[in-house]
C-alpha positions as a LaTeX table, in Angstrom:
\begin{tabular}{lrrr}
\hline
Residue & $x$ (\AA) & $y$ (\AA) & $z$ (\AA) \\
\hline
Unk1 & $-11.08$ & 8.96 & 20.80 \\
Unk2 & $-8.38$ & 11.32 & 19.56 \\
Unk3 & $-7.52$ & 11.59 & 15.89 \\
Unk4 & $-6.54$ & 8.29 & 14.34 \\
Unk5 & $-2.88$ & 7.72 & 13.54 \\
Unk6 & $-2.05$ & 6.28 & 10.13 \\
Unk7 & 1.16 & 5.14 & 8.52 \\
Unk8 & 1.16 & 5.02 & 4.72 \\
Unk9 & 4.31 & 3.14 & 3.76 \\
Unk10 & 5.17 & 4.28 & 0.26 \\
Unk11 & 3.20 & 7.51 & 0.09 \\
Unk12 & 5.24 & 9.70 & $-2.22$ \\
Unk13 & 3.17 & 8.86 & $-5.30$ \\
Unk14 & 0.66 & 6.49 & $-6.86$ \\
Unk15 & $-1.81$ & 4.58 & $-4.72$ \\
Unk16 & 0.00 & 5.64 & $-1.56$ \\
Unk17 & $-0.52$ & 9.31 & $-2.33$ \\
Unk18 & $-4.20$ & 8.75 & $-3.18$ \\
Unk19 & $-4.70$ & 6.90 & 0.10 \\
Unk20 & $-2.85$ & 9.53 & 2.12 \\
Unk21 & $-4.95$ & 12.30 & 0.60 \\
Unk22 & $-8.18$ & 10.45 & 1.39 \\
Unk23 & $-7.05$ & 10.00 & 4.99 \\
Unk24 & $-6.35$ & 13.72 & 5.07 \\
Unk25 & $-9.93$ & 14.32 & 3.95 \\
Unk26 & $-10.96$ & 12.17 & 6.94 \\
Unk27 & $-8.94$ & 14.38 & 9.29 \\
Unk28 & $-6.37$ & 11.77 & 10.24 \\
Unk29 & $-2.74$ & 12.17 & 11.28 \\
Unk30 & $-0.78$ & 10.51 & 8.49 \\
Unk31 & 2.88 & 9.50 & 8.49 \\
Unk32 & 3.93 & 9.52 & 4.84 \\
Unk33 & 7.05 & 7.48 & 4.17 \\
Unk34 & 9.25 & 6.76 & 1.20 \\
Unk35 & 12.65 & 7.47 & $-0.32$ \\
Unk36 & 11.69 & 10.42 & $-2.55$ \\
Unk37 & 12.30 & 13.74 & $-0.81$ \\
Unk38 & 12.75 & 17.36 & $-1.77$ \\
Unk39 & 16.50 & 16.77 & $-1.59$ \\
Unk40 & 16.66 & 13.42 & $-3.41$ \\
Unk41 & 13.99 & 11.75 & $-5.52$ \\
Unk42 & 14.01 & 8.17 & $-6.84$ \\
Unk43 & 13.58 & 6.67 & $-10.32$ \\
Unk44 & 13.87 & 10.15 & $-11.85$ \\
Unk45 & 10.44 & 11.01 & $-10.48$ \\
Unk46 & 9.48 & 14.47 & $-9.23$ \\
Unk47 & 6.95 & 13.43 & $-6.54$ \\
Unk48 & 8.07 & 13.54 & $-2.90$ \\
Unk49 & 6.89 & 12.56 & 0.57 \\
Unk50 & 6.91 & 16.22 & 1.60 \\
Unk51 & 4.54 & 17.07 & $-1.25$ \\
Unk52 & 2.14 & 14.32 & $-0.20$ \\
Unk53 & 2.31 & 15.33 & 3.47 \\
Unk54 & 1.52 & 18.94 & 2.53 \\
Unk55 & $-1.49$ & 17.71 & 0.59 \\
Unk56 & $-2.71$ & 15.71 & 3.59 \\
Unk57 & $-2.54$ & 18.78 & 5.81 \\
Unk58 & $-4.26$ & 20.96 & 3.20 \\
Unk59 & $-7.18$ & 18.51 & 3.21 \\
Unk60 & $-7.78$ & 18.80 & 6.95 \\
Unk61 & $-5.48$ & 16.13 & 8.35 \\
Unk62 & $-1.88$ & 16.35 & 9.46 \\
Unk63 & 0.79 & 15.01 & 7.15 \\
Unk64 & 4.16 & 14.01 & 8.61 \\
Unk65 & 6.84 & 13.07 & 6.06 \\
Unk66 & 9.48 & 10.58 & 7.19 \\
Unk67 & 12.28 & 9.27 & 5.00 \\
Unk68 & 12.22 & 5.48 & 5.11 \\
Unk69 & 13.49 & 2.73 & 2.87 \\
Unk70 & 11.20 & $-0.14$ & 3.85 \\
Unk71 & 13.76 & $-2.70$ & 2.73 \\
Unk72 & 16.12 & $-1.34$ & 5.39 \\
Unk73 & 15.46 & $-2.57$ & 8.93 \\
Unk74 & 17.29 & 0.36 & 10.54 \\
Unk75 & 15.12 & 2.86 & 8.65 \\
Unk76 & 11.97 & 1.03 & 9.73 \\
Unk77 & 13.06 & 0.90 & 13.37 \\
Unk78 & 13.79 & 4.64 & 13.40 \\
Unk79 & 10.39 & 5.34 & 11.86 \\
Unk80 & 8.56 & 3.28 & 14.47 \\
Unk81 & 10.56 & 4.93 & 17.25 \\
Unk82 & 9.48 & 8.35 & 15.97 \\
Unk83 & 5.80 & 7.36 & 15.90 \\
Unk84 & 6.14 & 5.82 & 19.37 \\
Unk85 & 7.62 & 9.04 & 20.73 \\
Unk86 & 5.12 & 11.35 & 19.04 \\
Unk87 & 1.85 & 9.42 & 19.25 \\
Unk88 & 2.35 & 6.06 & 20.97 \\
Unk89 & 0.18 & 3.97 & 18.65 \\
Unk90 & $-0.76$ & 3.17 & 15.06 \\
Unk91 & $-4.44$ & 2.75 & 14.18 \\
Unk92 & $-3.94$ & 2.16 & 10.46 \\
Unk93 & $-0.95$ & 0.79 & 8.58 \\
Unk94 & $-1.13$ & 0.76 & 4.79 \\
Unk95 & 1.64 & $-1.07$ & 2.93 \\
Unk96 & 2.04 & 0.10 & $-0.67$ \\
Unk97 & 5.80 & 0.20 & $-1.16$ \\
Unk98 & 5.89 & $-2.44$ & $-3.88$ \\
Unk99 & 8.82 & $-1.69$ & $-6.19$ \\
Unk100 & 8.57 & $-4.39$ & $-8.83$ \\
Unk101 & 6.33 & $-2.94$ & $-11.52$ \\
Unk102 & 7.42 & $-3.55$ & $-15.10$ \\
Unk103 & 7.69 & 0.16 & $-15.85$ \\
Unk104 & 10.92 & 0.72 & $-13.92$ \\
Unk105 & 12.66 & $-2.66$ & $-13.72$ \\
Unk106 & 15.98 & $-3.18$ & $-15.53$ \\
Unk107 & 16.14 & $-4.87$ & $-18.91$ \\
Unk108 & 14.16 & $-8.04$ & $-19.37$ \\
Unk109 & 10.54 & $-6.93$ & $-19.03$ \\
Unk110 & 7.76 & $-8.88$ & $-20.77$ \\
Unk111 & 9.85 & $-12.05$ & $-20.75$ \\
Unk112 & 9.08 & $-15.53$ & $-19.47$ \\
Unk113 & 10.47 & $-16.59$ & $-16.11$ \\
Unk114 & 13.56 & $-18.36$ & $-17.50$ \\
Unk115 & 14.44 & $-15.32$ & $-19.61$ \\
Unk116 & 14.32 & $-12.81$ & $-16.78$ \\
Unk117 & 17.43 & $-11.49$ & $-15.00$ \\
Unk118 & 17.82 & $-12.30$ & $-11.28$ \\
Unk119 & 17.28 & $-8.69$ & $-10.25$ \\
Unk120 & 13.59 & $-9.00$ & $-11.20$ \\
Unk121 & 13.10 & $-11.51$ & $-8.39$ \\
Unk122 & 14.81 & $-9.22$ & $-5.90$ \\
Unk123 & 12.84 & $-6.18$ & $-7.00$ \\
Unk124 & 9.50 & $-7.91$ & $-6.71$ \\
Unk125 & 10.07 & $-9.94$ & $-3.54$ \\
Unk126 & 12.24 & $-7.55$ & $-1.49$ \\
Unk127 & 10.43 & $-4.28$ & $-2.23$ \\
Unk128 & 7.14 & $-6.11$ & $-1.79$ \\
Unk129 & 6.36 & $-9.03$ & 0.54 \\
Unk130 & 9.60 & $-8.69$ & 2.50 \\
Unk131 & 9.17 & $-4.93$ & 3.01 \\
Unk132 & 5.52 & $-5.41$ & 3.99 \\
Unk133 & 6.39 & $-8.10$ & 6.52 \\
Unk134 & 9.27 & $-6.20$ & 8.09 \\
Unk135 & 7.14 & $-3.07$ & 8.45 \\
Unk136 & 4.20 & $-4.89$ & 10.04 \\
Unk137 & 6.49 & $-6.82$ & 12.37 \\
Unk138 & 8.19 & $-3.64$ & 13.60 \\
Unk139 & 4.84 & $-1.84$ & 13.97 \\
Unk140 & 3.17 & $-4.58$ & 16.04 \\
Unk141 & 3.82 & $-2.99$ & 19.46 \\
Unk142 & 2.16 & 0.24 & 18.29 \\
Unk143 & $-0.68$ & $-1.55$ & 16.49 \\
Unk144 & $-1.39$ & $-3.36$ & 19.75 \\
Unk145 & $-1.82$ & 0.00 & 21.49 \\
Unk146 & $-4.79$ & 0.82 & 19.24 \\
Unk147 & $-8.28$ & $-0.21$ & 20.37 \\
Unk148 & $-8.98$ & $-1.52$ & 16.84 \\
Unk149 & $-6.05$ & $-1.41$ & 14.45 \\
Unk150 & $-6.20$ & $-2.18$ & 10.74 \\
Unk151 & $-3.39$ & $-3.30$ & 8.44 \\
Unk152 & $-3.96$ & $-3.03$ & 4.69 \\
Unk153 & $-1.58$ & $-4.71$ & 2.26 \\
Unk154 & $-1.84$ & $-3.40$ & $-1.27$ \\
Unk155 & $-1.87$ & $-6.24$ & $-3.79$ \\
Unk156 & $-3.15$ & $-6.63$ & $-7.34$ \\
Unk157 & $-5.14$ & $-9.81$ & $-7.74$ \\
Unk158 & $-7.07$ & $-12.21$ & $-5.53$ \\
Unk159 & $-5.67$ & $-15.72$ & $-4.92$ \\
Unk160 & $-7.81$ & $-17.34$ & $-7.62$ \\
Unk161 & $-6.34$ & $-15.16$ & $-10.39$ \\
Unk162 & $-3.04$ & $-15.20$ & $-12.28$ \\
Unk163 & $-1.21$ & $-11.90$ & $-11.84$ \\
Unk164 & 0.82 & $-11.35$ & $-14.99$ \\
Unk165 & 4.29 & $-12.90$ & $-15.20$ \\
Unk166 & 5.48 & $-15.57$ & $-12.77$ \\
Unk167 & 7.66 & $-13.34$ & $-10.57$ \\
Unk168 & 4.94 & $-10.72$ & $-10.22$ \\
Unk169 & 2.33 & $-13.39$ & $-9.54$ \\
Unk170 & 4.50 & $-14.91$ & $-6.81$ \\
Unk171 & 4.97 & $-11.51$ & $-5.18$ \\
Unk172 & 1.24 & $-10.70$ & $-5.22$ \\
Unk173 & 0.15 & $-14.13$ & $-4.06$ \\
Unk174 & 2.78 & $-14.09$ & $-1.32$ \\
Unk175 & 1.19 & $-10.87$ & $-0.06$ \\
Unk176 & $-2.25$ & $-12.49$ & $-0.23$ \\
Unk177 & $-1.11$ & $-15.62$ & 1.59 \\
Unk178 & 0.81 & $-13.57$ & 4.15 \\
Unk179 & $-2.36$ & $-11.60$ & 4.86 \\
Unk180 & $-4.38$ & $-14.79$ & 5.30 \\
Unk181 & $-1.94$ & $-16.39$ & 7.74 \\
Unk182 & $-1.36$ & $-13.15$ & 9.64 \\
Unk183 & $-5.10$ & $-12.87$ & 10.24 \\
Unk184 & $-5.09$ & $-16.31$ & 11.83 \\
Unk185 & $-2.22$ & $-15.40$ & 14.14 \\
Unk186 & $-3.92$ & $-12.09$ & 14.98 \\
Unk187 & $-7.31$ & $-13.67$ & 15.62 \\
Unk188 & $-7.12$ & $-13.17$ & 19.38 \\
Unk189 & $-6.09$ & $-9.51$ & 19.06 \\
Unk190 & $-7.91$ & $-6.31$ & 18.07 \\
Unk191 & $-5.88$ & $-6.08$ & 14.83 \\
Unk192 & $-7.40$ & $-6.87$ & 11.42 \\
Unk193 & $-5.35$ & $-7.38$ & 8.26 \\
Unk194 & $-6.70$ & $-7.13$ & 4.70 \\
Unk195 & $-5.19$ & $-7.42$ & 1.21 \\
Unk196 & $-6.67$ & $-4.72$ & $-1.01$ \\
Unk197 & $-6.84$ & $-5.05$ & $-4.81$ \\
Unk198 & $-7.34$ & $-1.93$ & $-6.96$ \\
Unk199 & $-7.97$ & $-1.87$ & $-10.69$ \\
Unk200 & $-5.85$ & $-0.17$ & $-13.34$ \\
Unk201 & $-5.06$ & 3.18 & $-11.73$ \\
Unk202 & $-4.08$ & 6.45 & $-13.35$ \\
Unk203 & $-0.92$ & 6.85 & $-11.33$ \\
Unk204 & 1.75 & 9.36 & $-12.26$ \\
Unk205 & 3.79 & 6.63 & $-13.94$ \\
Unk206 & 0.80 & 5.43 & $-15.96$ \\
Unk207 & $-0.04$ & 8.94 & $-17.11$ \\
Unk208 & 3.55 & 9.71 & $-18.08$ \\
Unk209 & 3.77 & 6.42 & $-19.98$ \\
Unk210 & 0.77 & 7.44 & $-22.10$ \\
Unk211 & $-1.69$ & 4.90 & $-20.72$ \\
Unk212 & $-4.03$ & 7.27 & $-18.90$ \\
Unk213 & $-6.87$ & 6.71 & $-21.35$ \\
Unk214 & $-6.74$ & 2.96 & $-20.76$ \\
Unk215 & $-6.66$ & 3.23 & $-16.97$ \\
Unk216 & $-10.00$ & 2.66 & $-15.31$ \\
Unk217 & $-9.75$ & 4.56 & $-12.05$ \\
Unk218 & $-8.00$ & 7.35 & $-10.18$ \\
Unk219 & $-6.05$ & 6.82 & $-7.00$ \\
Unk220 & $-8.93$ & 8.55 & $-5.20$ \\
Unk221 & $-10.93$ & 5.33 & $-5.59$ \\
Unk222 & $-8.57$ & 3.19 & $-3.50$ \\
Unk223 & $-8.23$ & 6.04 & $-1.03$ \\
Unk224 & $-11.99$ & 6.03 & $-0.47$ \\
Unk225 & $-11.90$ & 2.26 & $-0.04$ \\
Unk226 & $-9.34$ & 2.60 & 2.74 \\
Unk227 & $-11.30$ & 5.32 & 4.55 \\
Unk228 & $-14.46$ & 3.20 & 4.29 \\
Unk229 & $-12.67$ & 0.22 & 5.81 \\
Unk230 & $-11.17$ & 2.16 & 8.72 \\
Unk231 & $-14.58$ & 3.69 & 9.49 \\
Unk232 & $-16.28$ & 0.26 & 9.61 \\
Unk233 & $-16.70$ & $-1.01$ & 13.18 \\
Unk234 & $-17.15$ & $-4.52$ & 11.78 \\
Unk235 & $-14.10$ & $-4.47$ & 9.51 \\
Unk236 & $-12.74$ & $-7.62$ & 11.16 \\
Unk237 & $-15.13$ & $-9.65$ & 8.99 \\
Unk238 & $-12.73$ & $-9.03$ & 6.10 \\
Unk239 & $-9.60$ & $-9.97$ & 8.04 \\
Unk240 & $-7.43$ & $-12.42$ & 6.12 \\
Unk241 & $-9.18$ & $-11.81$ & 2.82 \\
Unk242 & $-8.09$ & $-10.24$ & $-0.46$ \\
Unk243 & $-10.85$ & $-7.85$ & $-1.50$ \\
Unk244 & $-11.44$ & $-5.71$ & $-4.58$ \\
Unk245 & $-11.80$ & $-1.95$ & $-4.32$ \\
Unk246 & $-14.68$ & $-2.24$ & $-6.78$ \\
Unk247 & $-16.56$ & $-4.67$ & $-4.52$ \\
Unk248 & $-16.06$ & $-2.42$ & $-1.52$ \\
Unk249 & $-17.46$ & 0.48 & $-3.56$ \\
Unk250 & $-20.72$ & $-1.45$ & $-3.90$ \\
Unk251 & $-20.77$ & $-2.40$ & $-0.22$ \\
Unk252 & $-19.90$ & 1.02 & 1.19 \\
Unk253 & $-21.59$ & 3.08 & $-1.56$ \\
Unk254 & $-18.64$ & 5.24 & $-2.58$ \\
Unk255 & $-17.53$ & 6.25 & $-6.07$ \\
Unk256 & $-14.43$ & 7.40 & $-7.85$ \\
Unk257 & $-13.95$ & 11.16 & $-8.18$ \\
Unk258 & $-15.96$ & 11.16 & $-11.44$ \\
Unk259 & $-18.98$ & 9.61 & $-9.71$ \\
Unk260 & $-18.45$ & 6.21 & $-11.36$ \\
Unk261 & $-17.73$ & 2.79 & $-9.83$ \\
Unk262 & $-15.08$ & 1.21 & $-12.07$ \\
Unk263 & $-15.03$ & $-2.59$ & $-12.24$ \\
Unk264 & $-12.02$ & $-4.69$ & $-11.14$ \\
Unk265 & $-9.57$ & $-6.28$ & $-13.57$ \\
\hline
\end{tabular}
């Protein structure tokens, strides 16, 4: 089989960048998407999709940056058309475009649900479950061209946990439930779909906010989880489930970059 084709939706920074770099280490062709470019960054951040794509290529893969706002259907359609024209399939789709973290929402953070402004709901549900669903839906024709495609939806907590405030919890559990139901509808195909739960990661935002010492893991850890999953010929056994990166580390015998296996939340 030729090199696997991956799409990392939301790869300019954070978990997406860590995953893209790990896929580069595995020699994959990686489409890195997002809104932050060399010409225009978002949220006053300096990281860009071009920077991530360059890192993928430097690691032995091929990084292809594509500007895409995953809340915009036209952007998504143009992205899928480009992948169709250039490679004709998608073997791995990783959704990590969630835009509702407390660190960059407008005023009203750390409040109870009745005290929060309406824009918190939009931030967490649109740049989260809605963006994930639209991207997967558009990518289905190319996922179906793969002999064994894998969709990974980044989430935070498994269904039996409470994920912070109500809006955030609803967004995360919507992703988990979406993954579960998708797996049922995909049962007769060669496509598996998994919700993946990291721990407290040392992302660029976390470091800049001064919380690096409290964070338990680097973004390398989730990247290694993704590469372990895509390399597993029996990965369909996880389809529909929400799984912890830490549990996969035990199963697949990988570590974080410091040689440790950090525990989940």
